[in-house]
Short mmCIF file of C-alpha atoms in Angstrom, two decimals:
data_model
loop_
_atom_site.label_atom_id
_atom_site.label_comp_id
_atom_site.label_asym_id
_atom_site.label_seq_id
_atom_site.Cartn_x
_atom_site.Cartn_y
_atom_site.Cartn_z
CA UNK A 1 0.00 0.00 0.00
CA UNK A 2 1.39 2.93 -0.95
CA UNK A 3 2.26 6.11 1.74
CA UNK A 4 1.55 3.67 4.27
CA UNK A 5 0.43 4.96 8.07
CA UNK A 6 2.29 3.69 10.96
CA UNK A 7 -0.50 3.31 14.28
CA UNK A 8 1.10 2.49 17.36
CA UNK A 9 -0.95 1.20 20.18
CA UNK A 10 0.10 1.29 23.63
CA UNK A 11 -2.04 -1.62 25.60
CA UNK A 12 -2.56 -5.29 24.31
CA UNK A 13 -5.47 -5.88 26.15
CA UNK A 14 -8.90 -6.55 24.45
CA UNK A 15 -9.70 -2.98 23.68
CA UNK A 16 -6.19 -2.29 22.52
CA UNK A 17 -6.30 -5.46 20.69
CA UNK A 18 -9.32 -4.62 19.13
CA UNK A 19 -7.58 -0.91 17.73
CA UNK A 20 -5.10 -2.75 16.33
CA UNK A 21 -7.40 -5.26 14.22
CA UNK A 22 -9.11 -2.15 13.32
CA UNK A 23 -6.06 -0.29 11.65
CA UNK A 24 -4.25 -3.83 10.31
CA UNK A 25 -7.15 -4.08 8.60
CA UNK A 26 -7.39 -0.66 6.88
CA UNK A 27 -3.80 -1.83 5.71
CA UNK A 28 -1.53 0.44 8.15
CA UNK A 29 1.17 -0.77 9.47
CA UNK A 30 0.57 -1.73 13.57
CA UNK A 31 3.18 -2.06 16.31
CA UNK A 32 1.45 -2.92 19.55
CA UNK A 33 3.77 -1.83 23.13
CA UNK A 34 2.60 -3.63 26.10
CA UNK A 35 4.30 -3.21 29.44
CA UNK A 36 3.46 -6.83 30.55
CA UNK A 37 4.79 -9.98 28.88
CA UNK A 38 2.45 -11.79 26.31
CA UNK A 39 -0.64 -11.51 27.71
CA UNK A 40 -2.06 -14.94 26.34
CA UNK A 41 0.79 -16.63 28.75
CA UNK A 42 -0.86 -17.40 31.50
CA UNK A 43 2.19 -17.24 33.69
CA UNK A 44 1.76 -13.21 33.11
CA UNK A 45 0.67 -11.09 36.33
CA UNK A 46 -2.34 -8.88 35.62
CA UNK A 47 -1.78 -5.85 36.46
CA UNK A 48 -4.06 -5.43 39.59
CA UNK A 49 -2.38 -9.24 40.54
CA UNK A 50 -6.14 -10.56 40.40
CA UNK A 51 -7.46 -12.81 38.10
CA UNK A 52 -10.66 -10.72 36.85
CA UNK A 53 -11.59 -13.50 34.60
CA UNK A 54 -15.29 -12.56 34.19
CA UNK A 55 -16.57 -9.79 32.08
CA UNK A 56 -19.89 -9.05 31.02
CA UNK A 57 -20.67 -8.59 27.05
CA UNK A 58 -23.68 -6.84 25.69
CA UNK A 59 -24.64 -5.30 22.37
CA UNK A 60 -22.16 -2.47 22.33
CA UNK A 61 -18.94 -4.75 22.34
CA UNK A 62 -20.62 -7.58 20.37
CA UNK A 63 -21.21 -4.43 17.71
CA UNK A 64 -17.88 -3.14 17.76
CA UNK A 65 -16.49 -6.76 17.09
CA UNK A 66 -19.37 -7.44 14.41
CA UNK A 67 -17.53 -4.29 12.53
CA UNK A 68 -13.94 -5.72 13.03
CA UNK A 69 -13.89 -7.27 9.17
CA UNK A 70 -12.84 -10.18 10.99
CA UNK A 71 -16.18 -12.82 10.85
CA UNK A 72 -14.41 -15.51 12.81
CA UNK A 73 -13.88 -13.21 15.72
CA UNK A 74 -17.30 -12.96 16.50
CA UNK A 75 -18.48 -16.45 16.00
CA UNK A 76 -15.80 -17.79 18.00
CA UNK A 77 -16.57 -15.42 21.16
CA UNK A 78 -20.38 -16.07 21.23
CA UNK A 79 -19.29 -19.68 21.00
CA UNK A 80 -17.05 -19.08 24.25
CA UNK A 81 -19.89 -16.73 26.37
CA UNK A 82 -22.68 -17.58 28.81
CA UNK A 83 -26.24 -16.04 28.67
CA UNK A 84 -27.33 -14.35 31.43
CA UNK A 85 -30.93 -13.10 31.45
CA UNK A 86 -30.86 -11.41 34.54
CA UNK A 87 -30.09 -10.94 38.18
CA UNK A 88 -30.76 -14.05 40.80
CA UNK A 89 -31.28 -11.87 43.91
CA UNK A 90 -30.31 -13.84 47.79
CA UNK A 91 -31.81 -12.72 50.30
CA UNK A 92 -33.46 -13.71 54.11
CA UNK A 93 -37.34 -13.71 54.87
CA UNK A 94 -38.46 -12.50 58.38
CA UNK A 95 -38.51 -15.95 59.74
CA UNK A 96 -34.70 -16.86 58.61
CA UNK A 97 -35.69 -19.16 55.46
CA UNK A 98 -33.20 -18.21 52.24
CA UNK A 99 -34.83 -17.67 49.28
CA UNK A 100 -34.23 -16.57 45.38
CA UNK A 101 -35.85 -14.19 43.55
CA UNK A 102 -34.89 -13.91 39.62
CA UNK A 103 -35.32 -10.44 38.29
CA UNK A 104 -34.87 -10.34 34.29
CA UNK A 105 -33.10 -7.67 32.56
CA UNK A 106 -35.25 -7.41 29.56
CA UNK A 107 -39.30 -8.57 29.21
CA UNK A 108 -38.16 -9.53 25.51
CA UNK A 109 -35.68 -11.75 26.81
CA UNK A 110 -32.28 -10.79 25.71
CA UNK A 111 -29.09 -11.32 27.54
CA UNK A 112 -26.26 -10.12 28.37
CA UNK A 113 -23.16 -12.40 28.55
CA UNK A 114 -20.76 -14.04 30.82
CA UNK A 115 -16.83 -13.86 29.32
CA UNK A 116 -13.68 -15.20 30.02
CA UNK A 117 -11.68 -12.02 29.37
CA UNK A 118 -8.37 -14.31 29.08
CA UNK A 119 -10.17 -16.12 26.05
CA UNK A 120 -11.34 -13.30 24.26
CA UNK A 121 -8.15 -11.49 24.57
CA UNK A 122 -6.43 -14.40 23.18
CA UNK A 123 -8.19 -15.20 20.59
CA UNK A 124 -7.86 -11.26 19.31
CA UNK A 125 -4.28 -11.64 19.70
CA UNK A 126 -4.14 -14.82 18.21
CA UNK A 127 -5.74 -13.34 14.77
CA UNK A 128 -3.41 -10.29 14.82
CA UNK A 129 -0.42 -12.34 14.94
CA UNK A 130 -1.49 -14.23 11.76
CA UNK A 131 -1.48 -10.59 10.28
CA UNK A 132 1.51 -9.37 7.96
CA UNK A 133 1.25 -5.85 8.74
CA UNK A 134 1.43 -6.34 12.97
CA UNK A 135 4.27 -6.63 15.18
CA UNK A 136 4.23 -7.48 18.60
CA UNK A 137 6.96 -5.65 21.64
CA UNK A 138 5.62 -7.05 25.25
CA UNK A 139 7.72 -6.30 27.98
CA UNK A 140 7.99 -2.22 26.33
CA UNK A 141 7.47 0.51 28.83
CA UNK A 142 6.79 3.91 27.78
CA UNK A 143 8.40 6.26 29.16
CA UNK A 144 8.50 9.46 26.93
CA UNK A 145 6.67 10.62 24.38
CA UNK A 146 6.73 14.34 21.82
CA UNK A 147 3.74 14.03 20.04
CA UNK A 148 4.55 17.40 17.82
CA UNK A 149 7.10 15.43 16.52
CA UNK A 150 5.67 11.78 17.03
CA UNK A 151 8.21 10.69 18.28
CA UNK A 152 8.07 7.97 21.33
CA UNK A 153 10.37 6.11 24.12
CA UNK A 154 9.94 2.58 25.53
CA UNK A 155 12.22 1.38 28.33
CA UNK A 156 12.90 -2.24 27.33
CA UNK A 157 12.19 -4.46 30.05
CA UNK A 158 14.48 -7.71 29.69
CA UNK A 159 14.08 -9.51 32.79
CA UNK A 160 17.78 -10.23 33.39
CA UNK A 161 18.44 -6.49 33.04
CA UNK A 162 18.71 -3.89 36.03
CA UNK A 163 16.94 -0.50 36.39
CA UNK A 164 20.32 0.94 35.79
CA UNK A 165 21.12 -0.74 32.47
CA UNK A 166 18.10 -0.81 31.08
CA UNK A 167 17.52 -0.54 27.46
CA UNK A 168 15.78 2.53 25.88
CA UNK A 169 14.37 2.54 22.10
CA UNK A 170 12.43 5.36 20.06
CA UNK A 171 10.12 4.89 17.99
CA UNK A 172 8.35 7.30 15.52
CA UNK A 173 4.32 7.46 14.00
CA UNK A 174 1.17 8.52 12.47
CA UNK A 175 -0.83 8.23 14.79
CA UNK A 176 -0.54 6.83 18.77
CA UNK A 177 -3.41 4.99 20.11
CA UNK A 178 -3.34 4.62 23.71
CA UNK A 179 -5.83 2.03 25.30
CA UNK A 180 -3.38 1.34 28.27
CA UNK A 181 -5.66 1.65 31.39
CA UNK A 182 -6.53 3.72 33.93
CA UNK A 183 -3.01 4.81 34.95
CA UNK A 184 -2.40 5.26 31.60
CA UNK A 185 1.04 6.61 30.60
CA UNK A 186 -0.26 7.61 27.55
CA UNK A 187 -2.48 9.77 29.20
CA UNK A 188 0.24 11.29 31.47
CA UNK A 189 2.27 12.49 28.69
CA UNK A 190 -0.42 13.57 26.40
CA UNK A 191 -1.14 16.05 29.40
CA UNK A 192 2.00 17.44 28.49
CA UNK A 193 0.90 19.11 25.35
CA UNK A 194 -3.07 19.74 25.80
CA UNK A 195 -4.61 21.37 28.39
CA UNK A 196 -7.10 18.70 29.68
CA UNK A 197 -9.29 18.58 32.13
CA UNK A 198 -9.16 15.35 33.98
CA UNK A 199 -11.35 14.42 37.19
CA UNK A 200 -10.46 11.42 38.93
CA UNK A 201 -12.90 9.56 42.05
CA UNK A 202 -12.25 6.78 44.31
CA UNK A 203 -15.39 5.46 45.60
CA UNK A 204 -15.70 4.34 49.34
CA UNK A 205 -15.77 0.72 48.56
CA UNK A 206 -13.15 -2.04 47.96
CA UNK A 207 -13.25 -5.05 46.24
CA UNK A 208 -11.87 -8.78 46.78
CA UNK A 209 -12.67 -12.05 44.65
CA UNK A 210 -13.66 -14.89 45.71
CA UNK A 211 -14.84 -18.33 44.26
CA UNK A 212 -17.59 -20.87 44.13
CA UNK A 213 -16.19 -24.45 42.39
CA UNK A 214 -18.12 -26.62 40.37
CA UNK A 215 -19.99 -29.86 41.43
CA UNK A 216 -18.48 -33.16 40.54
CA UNK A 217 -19.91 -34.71 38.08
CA UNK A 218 -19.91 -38.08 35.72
CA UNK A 219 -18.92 -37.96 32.49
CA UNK A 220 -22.05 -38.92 31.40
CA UNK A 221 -24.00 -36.23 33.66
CA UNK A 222 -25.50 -32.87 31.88
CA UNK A 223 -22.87 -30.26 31.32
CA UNK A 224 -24.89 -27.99 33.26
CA UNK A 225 -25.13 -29.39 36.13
CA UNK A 226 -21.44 -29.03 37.25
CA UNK A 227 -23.06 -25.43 38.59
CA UNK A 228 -23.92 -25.03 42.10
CA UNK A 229 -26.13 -22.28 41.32
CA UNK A 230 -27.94 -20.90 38.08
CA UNK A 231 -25.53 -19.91 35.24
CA UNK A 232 -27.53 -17.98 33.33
CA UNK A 233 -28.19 -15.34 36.40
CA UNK A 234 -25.81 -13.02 37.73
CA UNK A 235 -26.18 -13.49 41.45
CA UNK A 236 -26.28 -10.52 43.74
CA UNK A 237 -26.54 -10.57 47.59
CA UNK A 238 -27.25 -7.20 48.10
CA UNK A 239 -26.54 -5.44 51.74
CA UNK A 240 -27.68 -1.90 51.00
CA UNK A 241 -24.29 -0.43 51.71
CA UNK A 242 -22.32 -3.59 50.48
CA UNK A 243 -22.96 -6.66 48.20
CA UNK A 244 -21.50 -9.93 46.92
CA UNK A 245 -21.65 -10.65 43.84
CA UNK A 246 -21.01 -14.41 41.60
CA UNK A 247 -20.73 -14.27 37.70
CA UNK A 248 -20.25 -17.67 36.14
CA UNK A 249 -17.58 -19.55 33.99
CA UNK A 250 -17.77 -22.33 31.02
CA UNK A 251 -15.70 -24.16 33.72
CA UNK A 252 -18.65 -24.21 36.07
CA UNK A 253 -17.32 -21.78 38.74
CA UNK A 254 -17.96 -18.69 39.75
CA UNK A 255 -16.25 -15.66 40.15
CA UNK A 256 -17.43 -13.64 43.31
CA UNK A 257 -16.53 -10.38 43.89
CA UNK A 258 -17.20 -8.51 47.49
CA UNK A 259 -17.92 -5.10 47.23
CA UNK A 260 -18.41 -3.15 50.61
CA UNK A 261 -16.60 0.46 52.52
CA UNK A 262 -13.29 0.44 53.81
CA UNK A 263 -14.43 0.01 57.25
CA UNK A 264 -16.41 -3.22 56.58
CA UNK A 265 -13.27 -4.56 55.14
CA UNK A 266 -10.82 -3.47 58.59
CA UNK A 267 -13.21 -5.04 60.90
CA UNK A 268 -13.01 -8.26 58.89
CA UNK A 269 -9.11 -7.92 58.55
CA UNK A 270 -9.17 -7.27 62.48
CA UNK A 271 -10.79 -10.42 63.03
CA UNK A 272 -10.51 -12.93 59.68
CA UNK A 273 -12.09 -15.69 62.11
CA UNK A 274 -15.09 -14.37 62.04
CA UNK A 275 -15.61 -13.99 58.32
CA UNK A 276 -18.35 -17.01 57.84
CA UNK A 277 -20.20 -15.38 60.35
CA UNK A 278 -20.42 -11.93 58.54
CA UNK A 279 -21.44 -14.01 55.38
CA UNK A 280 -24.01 -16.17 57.40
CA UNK A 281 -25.35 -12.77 58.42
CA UNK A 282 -24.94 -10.91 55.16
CA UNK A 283 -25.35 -12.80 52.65
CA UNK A 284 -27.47 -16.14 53.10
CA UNK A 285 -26.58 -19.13 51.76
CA UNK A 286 -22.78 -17.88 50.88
CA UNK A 287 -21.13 -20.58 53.27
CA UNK A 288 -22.91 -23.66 51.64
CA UNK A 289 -21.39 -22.62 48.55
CA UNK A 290 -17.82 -21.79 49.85
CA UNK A 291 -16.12 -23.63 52.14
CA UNK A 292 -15.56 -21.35 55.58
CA UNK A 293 -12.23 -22.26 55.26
CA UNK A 294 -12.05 -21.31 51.67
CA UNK A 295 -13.45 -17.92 52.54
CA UNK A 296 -11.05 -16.99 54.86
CA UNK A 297 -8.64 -18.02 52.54
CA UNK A 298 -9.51 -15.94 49.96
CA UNK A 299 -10.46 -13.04 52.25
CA UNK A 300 -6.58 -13.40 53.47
CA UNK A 301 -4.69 -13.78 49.96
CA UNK A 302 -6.84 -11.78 47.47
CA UNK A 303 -5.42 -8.42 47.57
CA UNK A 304 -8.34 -5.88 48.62
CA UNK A 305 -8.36 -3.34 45.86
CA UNK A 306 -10.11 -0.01 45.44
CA UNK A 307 -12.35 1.41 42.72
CA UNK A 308 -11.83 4.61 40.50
CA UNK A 309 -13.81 6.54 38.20
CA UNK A 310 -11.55 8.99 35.83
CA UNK A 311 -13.04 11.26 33.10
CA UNK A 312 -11.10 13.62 31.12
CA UNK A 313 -11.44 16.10 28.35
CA UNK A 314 -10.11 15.91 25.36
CA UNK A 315 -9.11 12.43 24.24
CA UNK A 316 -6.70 13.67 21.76
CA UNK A 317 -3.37 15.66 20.67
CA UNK A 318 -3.55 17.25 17.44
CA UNK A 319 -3.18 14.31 15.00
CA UNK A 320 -0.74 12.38 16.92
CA UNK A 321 -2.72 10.79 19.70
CA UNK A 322 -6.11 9.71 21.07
CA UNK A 323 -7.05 7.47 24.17
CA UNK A 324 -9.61 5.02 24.14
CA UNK A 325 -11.27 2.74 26.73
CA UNK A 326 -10.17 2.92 30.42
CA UNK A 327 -7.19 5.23 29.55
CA UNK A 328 -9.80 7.92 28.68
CA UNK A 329 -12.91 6.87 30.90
CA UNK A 330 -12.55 4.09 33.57
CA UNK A 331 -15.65 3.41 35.58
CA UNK A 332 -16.43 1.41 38.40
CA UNK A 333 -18.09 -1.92 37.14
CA UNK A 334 -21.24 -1.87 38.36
CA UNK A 335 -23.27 -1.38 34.61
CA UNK A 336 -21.01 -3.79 33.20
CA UNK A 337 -20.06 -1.40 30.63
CA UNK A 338 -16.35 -0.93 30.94
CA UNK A 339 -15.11 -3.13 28.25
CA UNK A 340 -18.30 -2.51 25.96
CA UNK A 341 -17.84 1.24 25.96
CA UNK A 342 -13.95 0.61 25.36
CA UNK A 343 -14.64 -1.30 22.27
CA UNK A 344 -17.43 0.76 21.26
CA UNK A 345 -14.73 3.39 21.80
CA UNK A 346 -13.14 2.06 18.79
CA UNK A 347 -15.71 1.52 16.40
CA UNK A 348 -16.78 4.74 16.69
CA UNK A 349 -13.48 6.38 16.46
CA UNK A 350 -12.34 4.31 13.25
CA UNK A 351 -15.74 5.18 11.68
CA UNK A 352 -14.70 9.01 12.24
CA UNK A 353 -11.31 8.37 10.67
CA UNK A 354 -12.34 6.44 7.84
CA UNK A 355 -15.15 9.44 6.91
CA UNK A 356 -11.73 12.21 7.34
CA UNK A 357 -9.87 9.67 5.44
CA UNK A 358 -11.82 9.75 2.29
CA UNK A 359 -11.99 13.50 2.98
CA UNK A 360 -8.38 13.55 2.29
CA UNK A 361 -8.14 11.26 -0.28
CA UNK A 362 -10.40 13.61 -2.36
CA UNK A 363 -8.06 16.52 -1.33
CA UNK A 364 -4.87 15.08 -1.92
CA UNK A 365 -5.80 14.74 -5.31
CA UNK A 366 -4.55 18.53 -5.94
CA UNK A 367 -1.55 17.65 -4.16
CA UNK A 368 -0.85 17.66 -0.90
CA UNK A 369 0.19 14.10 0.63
CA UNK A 370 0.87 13.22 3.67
CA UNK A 371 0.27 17.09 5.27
CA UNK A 372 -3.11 16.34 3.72
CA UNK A 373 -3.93 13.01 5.54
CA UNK A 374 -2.61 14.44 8.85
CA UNK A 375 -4.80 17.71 8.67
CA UNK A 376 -7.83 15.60 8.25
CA UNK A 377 -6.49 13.06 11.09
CA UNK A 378 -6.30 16.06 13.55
CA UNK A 379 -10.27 16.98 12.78
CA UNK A 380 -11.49 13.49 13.03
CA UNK A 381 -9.79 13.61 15.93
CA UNK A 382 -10.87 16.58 17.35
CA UNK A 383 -14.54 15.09 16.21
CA UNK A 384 -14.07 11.69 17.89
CA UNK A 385 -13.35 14.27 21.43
CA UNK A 386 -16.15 15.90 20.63
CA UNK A 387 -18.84 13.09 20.19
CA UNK A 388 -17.36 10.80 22.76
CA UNK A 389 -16.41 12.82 25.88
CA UNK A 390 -20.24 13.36 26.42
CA UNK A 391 -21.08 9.63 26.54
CA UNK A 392 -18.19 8.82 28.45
CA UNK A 393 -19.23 11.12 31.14
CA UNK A 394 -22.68 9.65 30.84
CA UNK A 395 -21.78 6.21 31.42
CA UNK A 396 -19.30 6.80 33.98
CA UNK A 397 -22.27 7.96 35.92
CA UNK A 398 -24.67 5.56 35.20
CA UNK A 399 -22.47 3.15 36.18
CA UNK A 400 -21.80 4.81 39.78
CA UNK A 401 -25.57 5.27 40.02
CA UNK A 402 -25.87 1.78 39.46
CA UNK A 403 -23.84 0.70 42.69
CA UNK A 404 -26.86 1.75 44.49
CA UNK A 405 -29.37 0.16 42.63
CA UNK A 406 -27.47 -3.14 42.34
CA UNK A 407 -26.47 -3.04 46.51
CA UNK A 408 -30.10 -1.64 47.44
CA UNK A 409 -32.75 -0.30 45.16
CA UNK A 410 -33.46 -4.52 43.86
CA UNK A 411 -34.98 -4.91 46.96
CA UNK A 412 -36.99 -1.75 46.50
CA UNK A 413 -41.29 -2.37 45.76
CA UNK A 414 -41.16 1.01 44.04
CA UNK A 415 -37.70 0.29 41.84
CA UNK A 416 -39.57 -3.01 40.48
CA UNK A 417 -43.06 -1.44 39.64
CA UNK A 418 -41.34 0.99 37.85
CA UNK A 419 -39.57 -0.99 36.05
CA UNK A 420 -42.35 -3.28 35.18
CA UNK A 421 -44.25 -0.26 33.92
CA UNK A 422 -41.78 0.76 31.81
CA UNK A 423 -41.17 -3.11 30.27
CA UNK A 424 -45.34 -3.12 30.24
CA UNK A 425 -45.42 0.22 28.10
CA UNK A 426 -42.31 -1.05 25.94
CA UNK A 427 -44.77 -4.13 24.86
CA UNK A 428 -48.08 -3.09 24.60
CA UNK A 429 -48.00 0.46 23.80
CA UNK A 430 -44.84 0.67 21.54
CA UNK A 431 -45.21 3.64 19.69
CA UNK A 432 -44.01 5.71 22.63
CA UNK A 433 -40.69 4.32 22.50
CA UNK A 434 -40.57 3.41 26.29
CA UNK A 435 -37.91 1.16 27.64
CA UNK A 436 -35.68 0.61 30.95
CA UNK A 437 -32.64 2.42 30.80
CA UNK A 438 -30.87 -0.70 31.76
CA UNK A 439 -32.47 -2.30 27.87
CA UNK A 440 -31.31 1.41 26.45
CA UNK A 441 -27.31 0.73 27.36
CA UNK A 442 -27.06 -2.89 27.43
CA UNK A 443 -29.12 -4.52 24.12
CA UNK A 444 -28.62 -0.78 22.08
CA UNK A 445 -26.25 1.03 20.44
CA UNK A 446 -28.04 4.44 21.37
CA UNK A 447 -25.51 6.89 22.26
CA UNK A 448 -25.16 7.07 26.42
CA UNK A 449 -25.87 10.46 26.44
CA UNK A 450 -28.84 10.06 24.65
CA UNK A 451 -29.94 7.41 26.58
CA UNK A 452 -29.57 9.37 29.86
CA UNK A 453 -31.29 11.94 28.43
CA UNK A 454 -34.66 9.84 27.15
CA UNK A 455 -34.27 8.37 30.81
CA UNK A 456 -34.96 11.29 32.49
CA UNK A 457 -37.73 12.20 30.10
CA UNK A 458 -39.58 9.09 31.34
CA UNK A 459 -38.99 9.49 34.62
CA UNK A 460 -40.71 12.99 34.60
CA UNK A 461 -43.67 11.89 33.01
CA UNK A 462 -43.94 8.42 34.97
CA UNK A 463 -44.02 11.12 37.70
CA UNK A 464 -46.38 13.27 36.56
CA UNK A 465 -50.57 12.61 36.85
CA UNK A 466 -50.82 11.83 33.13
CA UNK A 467 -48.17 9.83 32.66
CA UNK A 468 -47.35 8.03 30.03
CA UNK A 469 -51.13 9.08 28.51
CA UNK A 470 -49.31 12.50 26.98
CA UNK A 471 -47.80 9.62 24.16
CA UNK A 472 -44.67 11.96 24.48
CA UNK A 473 -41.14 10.46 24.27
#
């Protein structure tokens, strides 16, 4: 391809992944920098030393992959996912008896999916390698970056080398992508050059995993029944100020995640003896699942790990550099929309380039070249800030709003005829568009913003003494 672009990306996890596919396949020439070794080892350390094997995937990811060019991709991760159709809710009734109550996200039954994030980052990885036009540097740190003259420096990490003899390399681009996390270095040095406006929040709640293990079964036995509990539910044992949560596996565990304040956690580190009885109080039914020993366990090795929410304004540098995923947005976890809005991220952003692109193309055509393509880079780029800081904001809020609903507001009478109104209006009265805002952001592609905005419409007229009669939207 002639007057070939060079697209770095900073990050090999699935949304950085993803970016790469993206470019390879609009025939640039990708070199992907990732700080840890080859992520698809699995004697590689995640970064936050946890396993975090679950992720939820709903439309917006399965959308951005759909738009990958790569077919495969998408048939092989719906093969590898778990439908779950909605929340199992554990609770206690006055007289002490545990019982279940299944709350579905959507009356027209759709799902939202249970992922191992180690598979689907693999198998992205796996496809990129297979790719001329990609080239791989794990172990790179960077550590510099001048992105007037786009120009980069990665500290090499060999692992027999020391601090002080480490090796440095530069490397020069197009265009940088960075989709390296929340402490995202190529975020830091992009801060360098644009005045941005970043806001970053740690919640008052930690978070430690834990694990439910599969029943033994006989060969012969149904697959399914290696689960101790429903797969196809995510399980919540809400606590109104805390909650424990289980997400399942193909492997027929669970991952459990405890999410509660600081000082919930210090009284339990104070006394780690006494953890089954906290769960025995808490969250019914817990200790059948999970050995007490097992708890403790956990409780004692897991590390306990706080929760951030960072937004920041722009995304972007000129025509050098743009963030994407949790590098530009991260949000606590409680919509399930972190990974979905980080490859959304990128469909939307490659759309934008590809639409400056041809812009170009039909410039350069009096001449021009590469000052061309770059001048048209830097306002797609400028668009992509434009359309997507909104929406990032948006969902970084929904997603802290949803802590409470998730820990408190499931076990609310008013929360549930409200949303059974709104899932009653969706169905029989259709044409006034009504729906959940939980359907809005997890089966649609709606913009978040938008979404938060038709919300809140709703909400005033499910408030008001017509209601839903004014056939408004």
């Amino acid at each position: 391809m002639e007057d070939r672009e060079k697209v770095i990306i900073v990050g090999a996890g699935p949304v950085g992944s993803l970016a790469a596919l993206y470019a390879a396949n609009r025939g640039h020439d990708v070199e992907i920098y990732e700080l840890r070794s080859d992520l698809r080892d699995p004697s590689t350390t995640p970064l936050n030393f946890t396993r975090s094997i679950n992720l939820a995937l709903s439309e917006r990811g399965i959308n951005a992959m759909r738009h990958s060019g790569q077919p495969k991709l998408i048939e092989h991760v719906m093969a590898a996912t778990i439908p779950m159709r909605g929340r199992m809710i554990h609770g206690r009734r006055p007289n002490g008896e545990h019982y279940e109550e299944a709350q579905d996200y959507d009356i027209h039954g759709r799902s939202i999916l249970a992922i191992d994030r180690g598979g689907l980052n693999k198998r992205l990885l796996d496809i990129l390698e297979e790719m001329p036009n990609v080239t791989f540097f794990f172990n790179h740190k960077l550590v510099g970056a001048d992105f007037r003259r786009n120009r980069a420096w990665f500290e090499v990490l060999d692992k027999d080398a020391s601090k002080q003899n480490a090796r440095e390399i530069e490397v020069d681009f197009d265009l940088m992508i960075g989709a390296d996390g929340a402490h995202s270095a190529v975020r830091y040095h992009m801060m360098k050059y644009t005045r941005m406006n970043y806001q970053q929040e740690y919640i008052d709640t930690l978070w430690c995993e834990f694990q439910i293990e599969p029943k033994k079964i006989t060969p012969e036995a149904d697959p399914m029944s290696k689960f101790q509990i429903s797969p196809n539910h995510l399980h919540i044992w809400p606590g109104r100020d805390f909650m424990f949560i289980a997400i399942p596996s193909e492997d027929g565990t669970f991952t459990c995640t405890l999410f509660a304040p600081a000082t919930f956690y210090e009284t339990l580190e104070a006394s780690p003896s006494q953890i089954p009885i906290y769960f025995d109080r808490h969250f019914p039914g817990v200790t059948s699942l999970i050995p007490p020993k097992d708890l403790i366990a956990s409780f004692n090795t897991n590390p306990h790990l706080p929760l951030i929410s960072i937004k920041c304004k722009p995304h972007h540098f000129s025509s050098s550099v743009v963030i994407v995923g949790d590098a530009a947005h991260a949000m606590v976890p409680f919509y399930g929309q972190g990974m979905n809005a980080g490859l959304e991220d990128v469909r939307i952003l490659f759309d934008i380039l590809d639409k400056h692109a041809r812009a170009a193309l039909d410039a350069a055509e009096g001449g021009g070249g590469h000052g061309v393509k770059a001048t048209h880079r830097e306002l797609a780029l400028a668009e992509y800030t434009a359309v997507r800081t909104p929406d990032a904001h948006a969902i970084n809020d929904l997603a802290l709003q949803n802590y409470i609903e998730m820990r408190a507001s499931v076990l609310s009478p008013v929360y549930r005829f409200r949303k059974a109104l709104e899932e009653w209006l969706s169905v029989y009265v259709p044409r006034l568009g009504w729906q959940t805002k939980y359907s809005r952001v997890s089966f649609g592609n709606e913009r978040y913003s938008e979404v938060v905005a038709k919300s809140e419409h709703q909400g005033k007229l499910e408030a008001s003494p017509y209601g839903s009669g004014t056939g408004e939207r």
